[in-house]
Amino acid sequence: MEISTNIYLGDSREKLKLLPENSVDLIVTSPPYADQRKSTYGGICADKYVDWFLPISEQLLRVLKPTGTFILNIKEKVVKGERSTYVIELILAMRKQGWLWTEEFIWHKKNSYPGKWPNRFRDSWERLLQFNKDKKFNMYQEEVMVPMGNWAKNRLKNLSETDKIRDNSKVGSGFGKNISNWMNRDKAYPTNVLHLATECNNKNHSAAFPEELPEWFIKLFTKPNDTVLDPFMGSGTTIIVASRMGRNSIGIDVVPEYYEMVKNQLNISKQNLLETGTNYENDKPERRIAIR
Amino acid sequence: MEISTNIYLGDSREKLKLLPENSVDLIVTSPPYADQRKSTYGGICADKYVDWFLPISEQLLRVLKPTGTFILNIKEKVVKGERSTYVIELILAMRKQGWLWTEEFIWHKKNSYPGKWPNRFRDSWERLLQFNKDKKFNMYQEEVMVPMGNWAKNRLKNLSETDKIRDNSKVGSGFGKNISNWMNRDKAYPTNVLHLATECNNKNHSAAFPEELPEWFIKLFTKPNDTVLDPFMGSGTTIIVASRMGRNSIGIDVVPEYYEMVKNQLNISKQNLLETGTNYENDKPERRIAIR
DNA sequence: GTTCCGCATGAATCGATAG
DNA sequence: ACTATCGATTCATGCGGAA
């Protein structure tokens, strides 16, 4: 058994057509948001965003297995004092296309962008929209359960002074009622709110996408040897994490710089693997990396 | 100056017509969600939710001042494995009605009720949709500032060190200004994610609305003597908090039991006020409670 | 080695200024 | 009038150099 990692340079609308239907277990992606990242992606106008995205989501619907899941990370920006409506219009349009809008997770960003304005506060959350082809899909909930002991330990350890102050003042006795129930359990299921920080400083490239985010969804919706797709791979966080977790992965990006960066990083990973190859356990798959 | 608290028994669609236009500074409400709380509100089908709500939001648009704000607490339920789309359809419909969709706050419920389903996790957040009539509206951001984080703490620490030095070197004139500037900086502006626990101790009302929620928005969007409206007052949390905070308030509910409950609670409050009446300060307004 | 401190840097947004 | 660009605002994070 071997694990493959394929990356493509080009437009997702075209490259996705090369993939066979019903072949992907999980799609995790963060497309360029409307009118943002102009320097790298050219920027899609908010008015035309739905029209731009629908051909891509149509292909995604084709390549996804009936048991698979599509996680779309997106957030609408403010235009003339109002939140843009293109994201919620996209949800409605994708449902017409055949997608089921199964759930909306919240990514609560611990370190949101600073700033002060007279009429609004800092935006510290993004949408993680879950779409499915079928009401029945694979979900491995146990994989993302949080050990209560570690959870409490990490929580306390990571908790900044601010958090302590804020939590104490605002939440107070919130947890008290059911604490006796939790004491008897090893693990707890998470909720649909993920509380993570954005990654500020990567070595070469700043990825706004923390590794924990794709990792969490890969654990939740795939098992080893399944296939993960990211049609807007950017710096490649999703597929690199997927590869590390023993999943096949496919990445597409139209920006040559990103493509080269991910290619180099994958080669480095491969080299590291070869150097430590003698330590392979028998049940670990070999890895094959294809650069197209 | 006196503070009035008026409650109405009846359908909001009718009772709202009794209120003069441009007379309300803040609307905070949590309407019955579709297909829920059937026993008390009769249950509004998800398909017809938008049609049911639009006549009410039309009246709300009429009675709200141009500088006022409408906060709508709502969350779509799951129907046949999918999230209902009536909330996002409502946003689009209200925009056509003339509302501006200014912001979407997230209420992150810390202690959401435990539960387990094969295909989803516990839902621990709700939408707090902010609508406005005009791009310019009243917002008193300083009223809801929170303790500052590590960065500022370090800065503050450093500054106090330098201030000490400056204190020692410059005896006498005008040192206080800089210090006081930074002493005021111990608080930061919050974000658009509210991290509150649900209220568990309310026995008579099924909807768990913590007092902190309306309190936060009342602080943020009104000043004393302004007017707060809740067209679905339920157990009256919003108007009771508003009254306590020295705001005029108007509550409407179609359920007699809720009406009676709030009426009794308000009479109790009034009685408490009268008993302690001799302690009134001169600048504190008297309270007038009208039960219609 | 640790711990501490300084510093750069974001999927941001508004308002003013410029073409 | 309408769009395009620019400066000001602000805080959690992680890195690198210093103590």
Coordinates of C-alpha atoms (C1' of nucleotides) in Angstrom, one line a residue:
Chain A
M1 CA 0.0 0.0 0.0
E2 CA 1.3 3.4 -0.9
I3 CA 0.2 6.9 -0.2
S4 CA 0.1 9.3 -3.1
T5 CA 0.4 13.1 -3.1
N6 CA -0.4 14.8 -6.3
I7 CA -0.2 18.5 -7.0
Y8 CA -1.4 20.4 -10.1
L9 CA -0.5 23.8 -11.4
G10 CA -3.5 25.4 -13.0
D11 CA -7.1 26.5 -12.7
S12 CA -9.3 24.3 -10.6
R13 CA -12.1 24.6 -13.1
E14 CA -10.0 22.7 -15.6
K15 CA -7.8 20.5 -13.5
L16 CA -10.7 19.1 -11.5
K17 CA -12.0 17.6 -14.8
L18 CA -9.0 15.3 -14.8
L19 CA -10.1 13.6 -11.6
P20 CA -12.4 10.6 -11.8
E21 CA -15.9 10.9 -10.3
N22 CA -16.7 9.6 -6.8
S23 CA -13.0 9.4 -5.9
V24 CA -12.5 11.8 -3.1
D25 CA -13.4 11.3 0.6
L26 CA -12.8 14.8 1.8
I27 CA -12.5 18.3 0.3
V28 CA -11.1 20.9 2.7
T29 CA -10.4 24.3 1.1
S30 CA -10.2 27.9 1.7
P31 CA -10.8 29.7 -1.7
P32 CA -9.8 33.3 -2.2
Y33 CA -12.5 35.5 -0.7
A34 CA -14.2 38.1 -2.8
D35 CA -12.1 41.2 -3.4
Q36 CA -9.3 39.9 -1.3
R37 CA -5.8 38.6 -2.0
K38 CA -5.8 40.6 -5.2
S39 CA -2.1 40.5 -5.5
T40 CA -2.0 36.7 -5.7
Y41 CA -5.3 35.7 -7.1
G42 CA -6.5 38.7 -8.9
G43 CA -9.5 39.2 -6.7
I44 CA -13.0 38.1 -7.5
C45 CA -15.7 40.7 -7.4
A46 CA -18.3 40.0 -4.7
D47 CA -21.2 40.4 -7.2
K48 CA -19.7 37.7 -9.4
Y49 CA -18.4 35.4 -6.7
V50 CA -21.3 32.9 -6.9
D51 CA -21.1 32.6 -10.7
W52 CA -17.3 32.1 -10.4
F53 CA -17.6 29.4 -7.8
L54 CA -20.5 27.3 -9.0
P55 CA -18.6 25.6 -11.9
I56 CA -15.9 24.6 -9.4
S57 CA -18.4 23.3 -6.8
E58 CA -20.1 21.4 -9.7
Q59 CA -16.8 19.6 -10.3
L60 CA -16.3 19.0 -6.6
L61 CA -19.8 17.5 -6.4
R62 CA -18.7 15.1 -9.2
V63 CA -15.4 14.0 -7.8
L64 CA -16.7 13.6 -4.2
K65 CA -17.7 10.1 -3.0
P66 CA -21.3 9.8 -1.8
T67 CA -19.9 9.2 1.6
G68 CA -17.6 12.1 1.4
T69 CA -17.7 15.6 2.9
F70 CA -16.8 19.1 1.6
I71 CA -15.6 21.7 4.1
L72 CA -15.6 25.3 2.8
N73 CA -13.8 27.9 4.8
I74 CA -15.0 31.4 3.9
K75 CA -16.1 34.7 5.4
E76 CA -17.8 37.7 3.8
K77 CA -16.2 41.1 4.0
V78 CA -17.8 44.4 4.8
V79 CA -18.8 46.5 1.8
K80 CA -20.1 50.0 2.4
G81 CA -20.9 49.3 6.0
E82 CA -22.8 46.1 5.3
R83 CA -21.8 42.4 5.3
S84 CA -21.7 41.1 1.8
T85 CA -24.4 38.5 1.1
Y86 CA -22.4 36.5 -1.4
V87 CA -21.7 33.7 1.0
I88 CA -25.3 33.0 2.0
E89 CA -26.3 33.3 -1.7
L90 CA -23.6 30.7 -2.4
I91 CA -25.1 28.4 0.1
L92 CA -28.5 28.7 -1.5
A93 CA -27.1 28.2 -5.0
M94 CA -25.1 25.2 -4.0
R95 CA -28.2 23.6 -2.6
K96 CA -29.9 24.0 -5.9
Q97 CA -26.8 22.4 -7.5
G98 CA -27.5 19.3 -5.5
W99 CA -25.4 19.8 -2.3
L100 CA -26.8 19.3 1.1
W101 CA -25.9 22.1 3.6
T102 CA -25.3 19.8 6.5
E103 CA -23.7 22.0 9.1
E104 CA -22.0 25.3 9.8
F105 CA -19.0 25.1 12.1
I106 CA -17.5 28.3 13.5
W107 CA -13.8 29.0 13.5
H108 CA -13.4 31.3 16.4
K109 CA -10.0 33.0 15.7
K110 CA -8.2 33.7 18.8
N111 CA -6.0 36.3 17.2
S112 CA -8.1 38.3 14.9
Y113 CA -6.9 41.3 12.9
P114 CA -6.6 44.4 15.0
G115 CA -8.2 47.7 14.3
K116 CA -10.7 50.2 15.6
W117 CA -13.7 51.6 13.8
P118 CA -16.6 53.7 15.0
N119 CA -19.3 51.3 13.9
R120 CA -18.0 47.7 14.4
F121 CA -15.7 45.5 16.3
R122 CA -12.9 43.2 15.1
D123 CA -14.1 40.3 13.1
S124 CA -12.8 37.2 14.9
W125 CA -14.7 34.3 13.3
E126 CA -15.0 32.6 10.0
R127 CA -17.5 30.1 8.6
L128 CA -16.6 26.4 8.0
L129 CA -19.5 25.3 5.9
Q130 CA -20.1 21.5 5.7
F131 CA -21.6 20.2 2.5
N132 CA -22.5 16.6 1.7
K133 CA -23.8 14.7 -1.3
D134 CA -25.8 12.3 0.8
K135 CA -27.5 12.3 4.2
K136 CA -25.3 9.3 5.0
F137 CA -21.6 10.2 5.2
N138 CA -18.6 8.9 7.0
M139 CA -17.9 10.6 10.3
Y140 CA -15.4 9.2 12.8
Q141 CA -16.4 11.2 15.9
E142 CA -14.2 9.3 18.3
E143 CA -11.1 10.5 16.5
V144 CA -11.6 14.0 17.6
M145 CA -12.7 13.4 21.1
V146 CA -10.8 15.4 23.7
P147 CA -9.5 13.6 26.7
M148 CA -11.0 15.5 29.6
G149 CA -7.8 15.4 31.7
N150 CA -5.6 16.7 28.9
W151 CA -8.2 19.1 27.8
A152 CA -8.3 20.7 31.2
K153 CA -4.6 20.6 31.5
N154 CA -3.9 22.2 28.2
R155 CA -6.6 24.6 28.6
L156 CA -5.2 25.8 31.9
K157 CA -1.7 25.8 30.6
N158 CA -2.5 27.7 27.5
L159 CA -4.9 30.1 29.1
S160 CA -3.5 33.6 29.1
E161 CA -4.1 35.9 32.0
T162 CA -6.6 37.7 29.8
D163 CA -8.6 34.5 29.2
K164 CA -8.7 33.8 32.9
I165 CA -10.0 37.2 33.6
R166 CA -12.5 37.2 30.8
D167 CA -13.6 33.7 31.4
N168 CA -14.1 34.3 35.1
S169 CA -15.9 37.5 34.7
K170 CA -18.1 36.4 31.8
V171 CA -18.8 32.8 32.2
G172 CA -18.7 32.3 35.9
S173 CA -20.4 29.1 36.9
G174 CA -21.1 28.0 33.4
F175 CA -19.5 24.6 33.7
G176 CA -20.6 23.8 37.1
K177 CA -23.9 22.1 36.5
N178 CA -22.7 19.0 34.7
I179 CA -19.2 18.7 36.1
S180 CA -20.1 15.6 38.0
N181 CA -21.1 13.9 34.8
W182 CA -17.9 14.8 33.1
M183 CA -15.7 13.6 36.0
N184 CA -16.7 10.0 35.2
R185 CA -15.8 10.2 31.5
D186 CA -12.5 9.8 29.8
K187 CA -13.3 11.9 26.8
A188 CA -15.7 14.5 25.6
Y189 CA -17.1 15.1 22.1
P190 CA -16.3 18.6 20.8
T191 CA -18.9 21.1 19.6
N192 CA -19.3 22.9 16.3
V193 CA -17.1 25.8 17.5
L194 CA -13.4 25.5 16.9
H195 CA -11.2 27.9 18.9
L196 CA -7.9 28.2 17.2
A197 CA -5.4 31.0 16.4
T198 CA -4.3 31.9 13.0
E199 CA -0.7 31.1 12.1
C200 CA 1.1 34.4 11.9
N201 CA 4.7 33.6 11.0
N202 CA 5.6 30.6 9.0
K203 CA 9.2 30.6 7.8
N204 CA 8.7 31.4 4.1
H205 CA 5.1 32.1 3.9
S206 CA 2.4 33.3 6.2
A207 CA -0.5 30.8 6.2
A208 CA -3.6 32.1 7.7
F209 CA -4.8 28.5 8.0
P210 CA -3.5 26.8 11.1
E211 CA -2.6 23.2 10.7
E212 CA -5.0 22.1 13.4
L213 CA -7.9 23.1 11.2
P214 CA -7.5 20.6 8.3
E215 CA -6.1 18.1 10.7
W216 CA -9.2 18.2 12.8
F217 CA -11.5 17.6 9.7
I218 CA -9.2 15.0 8.3
K219 CA -9.4 13.1 11.5
L220 CA -13.1 13.5 11.7
F221 CA -14.1 12.7 8.1
T222 CA -11.4 10.3 6.8
K223 CA -9.5 7.2 7.7
P224 CA -5.9 6.3 6.6
N225 CA -5.6 5.7 2.8
D226 CA -8.6 7.9 2.1
T227 CA -8.2 10.8 -0.3
V228 CA -8.2 14.5 0.6
L229 CA -8.5 17.2 -2.0
D230 CA -7.7 20.9 -1.8
P231 CA -8.6 22.8 -5.0
F232 CA -7.0 26.0 -3.7
M233 CA -4.0 24.6 -1.9
G234 CA -2.1 27.9 -1.4
S235 CA 0.9 27.2 0.7
G236 CA -0.3 23.5 0.9
T237 CA -1.2 23.2 4.5
T238 CA -4.1 20.9 3.9
I239 CA -2.3 18.4 1.7
I240 CA 0.9 18.4 3.7
V241 CA -1.1 17.6 6.8
A242 CA -3.0 15.0 5.0
S243 CA 0.1 13.4 3.7
R244 CA 1.6 13.4 7.1
M245 CA -1.5 11.7 8.4
G246 CA -1.3 8.9 5.9
R247 CA -4.0 10.1 3.6
N248 CA -3.7 10.3 -0.2
S249 CA -4.0 14.0 -1.2
I250 CA -4.5 16.1 -4.3
G251 CA -3.7 19.8 -4.4
I252 CA -4.4 22.4 -7.1
D253 CA -3.3 26.0 -7.4
V254 CA -3.1 28.5 -10.2
V255 CA -0.3 30.5 -8.6
P256 CA 3.2 29.2 -9.8
E257 CA 4.9 30.4 -6.7
Y258 CA 2.6 28.4 -4.4
Y259 CA 3.0 25.4 -6.7
E260 CA 6.8 25.5 -6.5
M261 CA 6.8 26.1 -2.8
V262 CA 4.6 23.1 -2.1
K263 CA 6.6 21.0 -4.5
N264 CA 9.8 21.8 -2.7
Q265 CA 8.3 21.2 0.7
L266 CA 6.9 17.8 -0.5
N267 CA 10.4 16.9 -1.8
I268 CA 11.9 17.8 1.5
S269 CA 9.3 15.6 3.3
K270 CA 10.1 12.7 1.0
Q271 CA 13.8 13.1 1.6
N272 CA 13.3 13.1 5.3
L273 CA 11.2 9.9 5.0
L274 CA 13.9 8.2 2.9
E275 CA 16.6 9.1 5.4
T276 CA 14.6 7.6 8.2
G277 CA 13.4 4.8 6.0
T278 CA 15.1 2.0 8.0
N279 CA 12.8 2.8 10.9
Y280 CA 9.7 2.2 8.9
E281 CA 7.2 -0.1 10.6
N282 CA 5.7 -2.7 8.4
D283 CA 2.2 -1.4 8.5
K284 CA 3.2 2.1 7.5
P285 CA 2.6 2.7 3.8
E286 CA 5.3 4.0 1.5
R287 CA 4.8 7.4 0.0
R288 CA 4.8 8.4 -3.6
I289 CA 4.8 12.0 -4.6
A290 CA 3.8 12.9 -8.1
I291 CA 4.4 16.4 -9.4
R292 CA 2.4 17.0 -12.5
Chain B
M1 CA -37.3 62.4 34.3
E2 CA -38.9 59.1 34.6
I3 CA -38.3 55.7 33.2
S4 CA -41.2 53.8 31.7
T5 CA -41.7 50.1 31.3
N6 CA -44.7 49.1 29.1
I7 CA -45.8 45.6 28.4
Y8 CA -48.4 44.5 26.0
L9 CA -50.4 41.2 25.7
G10 CA -51.0 40.3 22.1
D11 CA -49.6 39.6 18.7
S12 CA -46.6 41.8 17.8
R13 CA -47.9 42.2 14.3
E14 CA -50.8 44.2 15.8
K15 CA -49.4 45.7 18.9
L16 CA -46.4 47.2 17.1
K17 CA -48.8 49.4 15.1
L18 CA -49.6 51.2 18.3
L19 CA -46.0 52.5 18.7
P20 CA -45.0 55.8 17.0
E21 CA -42.5 55.7 14.2
N22 CA -38.8 56.5 14.9
S23 CA -39.3 56.0 18.6
V24 CA -37.1 53.1 19.6
D25 CA -33.3 53.1 20.0
L26 CA -32.7 49.4 20.3
I27 CA -34.6 46.2 19.5
V28 CA -33.3 43.0 21.1
T29 CA -35.3 39.9 20.6
S30 CA -35.2 36.2 20.3
P31 CA -38.3 35.2 18.3
P32 CA -39.6 31.6 18.4
Y33 CA -37.5 29.6 16.1
A34 CA -39.2 27.7 13.3
D35 CA -40.9 24.5 14.3
Q36 CA -39.8 24.9 17.9
R37 CA -41.7 25.7 21.1
K38 CA -44.9 24.6 19.5
S39 CA -46.7 24.2 22.7
T40 CA -46.4 27.9 23.5
Y41 CA -46.2 29.8 20.2
G42 CA -48.0 27.4 17.9
G43 CA -44.9 26.7 15.9
I44 CA -44.0 28.4 12.7
C45 CA -43.2 26.1 9.8
A46 CA -39.7 26.6 8.4
D47 CA -41.1 27.1 4.9
K48 CA -43.3 29.9 6.0
Y49 CA -41.0 31.5 8.5
V50 CA -39.9 34.3 6.3
D51 CA -43.4 35.2 5.3
W52 CA -44.5 35.2 8.9
F53 CA -41.6 37.4 10.0
L54 CA -41.6 40.0 7.3
P55 CA -44.7 41.9 8.5
I56 CA -43.2 42.1 11.9
S57 CA -39.8 43.3 10.7
E58 CA -41.6 45.9 8.6
Q59 CA -43.2 47.3 11.7
L60 CA -39.8 47.2 13.5
L61 CA -38.3 49.2 10.7
R62 CA -41.0 51.8 11.2
V63 CA -40.6 52.2 14.9
L64 CA -36.8 52.2 15.0
K65 CA -35.0 55.5 15.1
P66 CA -32.6 56.1 12.2
T67 CA -29.8 55.9 14.7
G68 CA -31.1 52.7 16.3
T69 CA -30.1 49.1 16.0
F70 CA -32.0 45.8 15.7
I71 CA -30.4 42.7 17.2
L72 CA -32.0 39.4 16.2
N73 CA -31.0 36.3 18.0
I74 CA -31.8 33.2 15.9
K75 CA -30.5 29.9 14.8
E76 CA -31.7 27.6 12.2
K77 CA -32.6 24.0 13.2
V78 CA -31.7 20.8 11.5
V79 CA -34.4 19.4 9.1
K80 CA -33.9 16.0 7.5
G81 CA -30.1 16.1 8.2
E82 CA -29.7 19.6 6.7
R83 CA -29.5 23.1 8.2
S84 CA -32.7 25.0 7.3
T85 CA -32.1 28.0 5.1
Y86 CA -34.9 30.1 6.4
V87 CA -32.5 32.3 8.4
I88 CA -30.3 33.2 5.5
E89 CA -33.4 33.7 3.3
L90 CA -34.7 36.0 6.0
I91 CA -31.5 38.1 5.8
L92 CA -31.9 38.5 2.1
A93 CA -35.6 39.3 2.4
M94 CA -35.1 41.9 5.1
R95 CA -32.4 43.6 3.0
K96 CA -35.0 44.0 0.2
Q97 CA -37.3 45.4 2.9
G98 CA -34.8 48.2 3.5
W99 CA -32.8 46.9 6.4
L100 CA -29.0 47.0 6.3
W101 CA -27.3 43.8 7.4
T102 CA -24.6 45.5 9.3
E103 CA -22.9 42.6 11.2
E104 CA -23.3 39.1 12.4
F105 CA -22.2 38.5 16.0
I106 CA -21.7 35.0 17.3
W107 CA -23.0 33.8 20.6
H108 CA -20.7 31.1 21.6
K109 CA -22.6 29.1 24.2
K110 CA -20.1 27.8 26.6
N111 CA -22.2 25.2 28.3
S112 CA -24.4 24.0 25.4
Y113 CA -26.5 21.0 26.4
P114 CA -24.7 17.7 26.0
G115 CA -26.0 15.2 23.4
K116 CA -24.8 12.8 20.8
W117 CA -25.8 12.2 17.2
P118 CA -24.1 10.0 14.7
N119 CA -23.7 12.7 12.1
R120 CA -23.2 16.0 14.0
F121 CA -21.8 17.5 17.2
R122 CA -23.5 19.7 19.8
D123 CA -24.6 23.0 18.4
S124 CA -23.0 25.5 20.7
W125 CA -23.5 28.8 18.9
E126 CA -26.3 31.1 17.7
R127 CA -26.5 34.0 15.4
L128 CA -26.9 37.5 16.7
L129 CA -27.8 39.4 13.5
Q130 CA -27.3 43.2 13.6
F131 CA -29.6 45.2 11.3
N132 CA -29.7 49.0 11.0
K133 CA -31.8 51.5 9.1
D134 CA -28.9 53.7 8.3
K135 CA -25.1 53.4 7.9
K136 CA -24.8 55.9 10.8
F137 CA -26.0 54.6 14.1
N138 CA -25.3 55.1 17.8
M139 CA -22.6 52.8 19.2
Y140 CA -21.0 53.4 22.6
Q141 CA -18.0 51.1 22.3
E142 CA -16.2 52.2 25.5
E143 CA -19.1 50.8 27.6
V144 CA -18.3 47.2 26.7
M145 CA -14.5 47.2 26.8
V146 CA -12.8 44.1 28.2
P147 CA -9.5 43.6 30.1
M148 CA -6.5 43.8 27.8
G149 CA -4.2 41.1 26.7
N150 CA -0.6 40.3 27.1
W151 CA 0.8 42.7 24.6
A152 CA -0.6 45.7 26.4
K153 CA 0.2 44.3 29.8
N154 CA 3.9 44.2 28.8
R155 CA 3.6 47.7 27.4
L156 CA 2.0 48.9 30.6
K157 CA 4.6 47.3 32.7
N158 CA 7.4 48.9 30.7
L159 CA 5.8 52.2 30.7
S160 CA 5.3 52.2 34.4
E161 CA 9.0 51.5 34.7
T162 CA 9.9 54.5 32.6
D163 CA 7.3 56.6 34.3
K164 CA 8.9 55.8 37.6
I165 CA 12.3 56.9 36.2
R166 CA 10.8 60.1 34.8
D167 CA 9.1 60.7 38.1
N168 CA 12.3 60.6 40.0
S169 CA 14.2 62.8 37.6
K170 CA 11.5 65.4 37.1
V171 CA 10.1 66.5 40.3
G172 CA 7.0 68.5 40.1
S173 CA 5.3 69.6 37.0
G174 CA 3.0 67.7 34.8
F175 CA 3.9 64.1 35.0
G176 CA 0.5 62.8 35.5
K177 CA -0.7 63.1 32.0
N178 CA 1.2 60.3 30.4
I179 CA 0.6 58.0 33.2
S180 CA -3.1 58.6 33.2
N181 CA -3.3 58.1 29.4
W182 CA -1.8 54.6 29.8
M183 CA -3.7 53.8 32.9
N184 CA -6.9 54.2 30.8
R185 CA -5.5 51.7 28.4
D186 CA -6.0 48.7 30.6
K187 CA -9.0 47.7 28.5
A188 CA -9.4 46.6 24.9
Y189 CA -12.3 46.5 22.6
P190 CA -14.1 43.2 22.3
T191 CA -14.7 41.2 19.1
N192 CA -17.8 40.1 17.4
V193 CA -17.8 36.7 19.2
L194 CA -19.6 36.7 22.6
H195 CA -18.5 33.9 24.9
L196 CA -21.3 33.5 27.4
A197 CA -22.9 30.6 29.2
T198 CA -26.5 29.9 28.8
E199 CA -28.7 30.5 31.7
C200 CA -29.7 27.4 33.5
N201 CA -31.6 28.7 36.5
N202 CA -34.6 30.0 34.8
K203 CA -37.4 27.6 35.7
N204 CA -40.4 29.1 33.9
H205 CA -39.2 29.9 30.5
S206 CA -37.8 27.3 28.1
A207 CA -35.6 29.7 26.1
A208 CA -32.3 30.2 27.8
F209 CA -31.3 33.8 27.4
P210 CA -28.6 34.9 29.7
E211 CA -29.0 38.4 31.1
E212 CA -25.5 39.3 30.0
L213 CA -26.6 39.1 26.3
P214 CA -29.2 41.9 26.3
E215 CA -27.2 43.8 28.9
W216 CA -24.2 43.8 26.5
F217 CA -26.2 45.1 23.6
I218 CA -28.0 47.7 25.7
K219 CA -24.7 49.0 27.0
L220 CA -23.3 49.1 23.5
F221 CA -26.2 50.6 21.6
T222 CA -28.1 52.8 24.1
K223 CA -27.6 55.3 26.8
P224 CA -29.8 56.0 29.8
N225 CA -33.3 57.1 29.0
D226 CA -33.2 55.5 25.6
T227 CA -35.9 53.1 24.6
V228 CA -35.5 49.3 24.3
L229 CA -38.1 47.1 22.6
D230 CA -38.5 43.3 22.7
P231 CA -41.5 42.2 20.5
F232 CA -41.1 38.6 21.8
M233 CA -40.3 39.2 25.4
G234 CA -40.9 35.7 26.7
S235 CA -39.9 35.7 30.3
G236 CA -38.9 39.4 30.0
T237 CA -35.2 39.2 30.4
T238 CA -34.5 42.0 27.9
I239 CA -37.0 44.5 29.3
I240 CA -36.2 43.7 33.0
V241 CA -32.5 44.2 32.3
A242 CA -33.2 47.4 30.4
S243 CA -35.4 48.7 33.2
R244 CA -32.7 47.9 35.7
M245 CA -30.2 49.8 33.5
G246 CA -32.3 52.9 33.4
R247 CA -33.7 52.6 29.9
N248 CA -37.3 52.9 28.9
S249 CA -38.6 49.5 27.7
I250 CA -41.4 48.0 25.8
G251 CA -42.3 44.3 25.8
I252 CA -44.8 42.4 23.8
D253 CA -45.9 38.8 24.0
V254 CA -48.8 36.8 22.8
V255 CA -48.7 34.2 25.6
P256 CA -50.8 35.2 28.7
E257 CA -48.6 33.2 31.0
Y258 CA -45.5 35.1 30.0
Y259 CA -47.3 38.4 30.2
E260 CA -48.5 37.6 33.7
M261 CA -45.1 36.4 34.8
V262 CA -43.4 39.6 33.6
K263 CA -46.1 41.8 35.0
N264 CA -45.6 40.2 38.4
Q265 CA -41.9 40.5 38.2
L266 CA -42.1 44.2 37.3
N267 CA -44.5 44.8 40.2
I268 CA -42.1 43.2 42.5
S269 CA -39.3 45.4 41.1
K270 CA -41.5 48.4 41.6
Q271 CA -42.3 47.5 45.1
N272 CA -38.6 47.1 45.9
L273 CA -38.0 50.5 44.5
L274 CA -40.8 52.0 46.6
E275 CA -39.5 50.4 49.7
T276 CA -36.1 51.9 49.2
G277 CA -37.6 55.1 47.9
T278 CA -36.2 57.2 50.6
N279 CA -32.7 56.5 49.4
Y280 CA -33.3 57.9 46.0
E281 CA -30.7 60.2 44.7
N282 CA -31.9 63.3 43.0
D283 CA -30.5 62.5 39.6
K284 CA -32.0 59.0 39.6
P285 CA -35.2 58.9 37.5
E286 CA -38.4 57.6 39.0
R287 CA -39.9 54.6 37.4
R288 CA -43.3 54.2 36.0
I289 CA -44.6 50.8 35.0
A290 CA -47.6 50.6 32.7
I291 CA -49.4 47.3 32.2
R292 CA -51.7 47.5 29.2
Chain C
dG1 C1' 19.4 25.6 28.2
dT2 C1' 15.8 28.6 30.0
dT3 C1' 13.1 32.7 30.3
dC4 C1' 12.1 37.2 28.9
dC5 C1' 11.6 41.0 25.9
dG6 C1' 11.2 43.4 21.5
dC7 C1' 9.4 43.3 17.1
dA8 C1' 7.1 42.3 12.8
dT9 C1' 2.9 41.0 10.9
dG10 C1' -1.7 39.5 9.4
dA11 C1' -8.6 36.8 4.5
dA12 C1' -9.6 44.1 8.4
dT13 C1' -12.1 48.4 8.0
dC14 C1' -13.0 53.4 7.8
dG15 C1' -12.4 57.9 6.3
dA16 C1' -9.9 61.2 3.8
dT17 C1' -7.7 62.4 -0.3
dA18 C1' -6.8 61.9 -5.2
dG19 C1' -7.9 60.9 -10.2
Chain D
dA1 C1' -20.8 61.2 -8.2
dC2 C1' -17.9 57.2 -8.3
dT3 C1' -13.8 54.3 -7.8
dA4 C1' -8.8 53.7 -6.4
dT5 C1' -5.3 54.2 -3.2
dC6 C1' -3.3 55.3 1.4
dG7 C1' -2.8 56.2 6.4
dA8 C1' -4.4 55.2 11.0
dT9 C1' -6.0 52.1 14.1
dT10 C1' -4.9 47.7 17.0
dC11 C1' -3.8 42.9 19.5
dA12 C1' -2.4 37.8 19.6
dT13 C1' 1.3 35.2 18.1
dG14 C1' 5.9 33.3 17.3
dC15 C1' 10.4 34.2 16.2
dG16 C1' 15.1 35.7 17.3
dG17 C1' 18.2 37.8 20.2
dA18 C1' 19.4 39.1 24.9
dA19 C1' 19.9 38.4 29.9

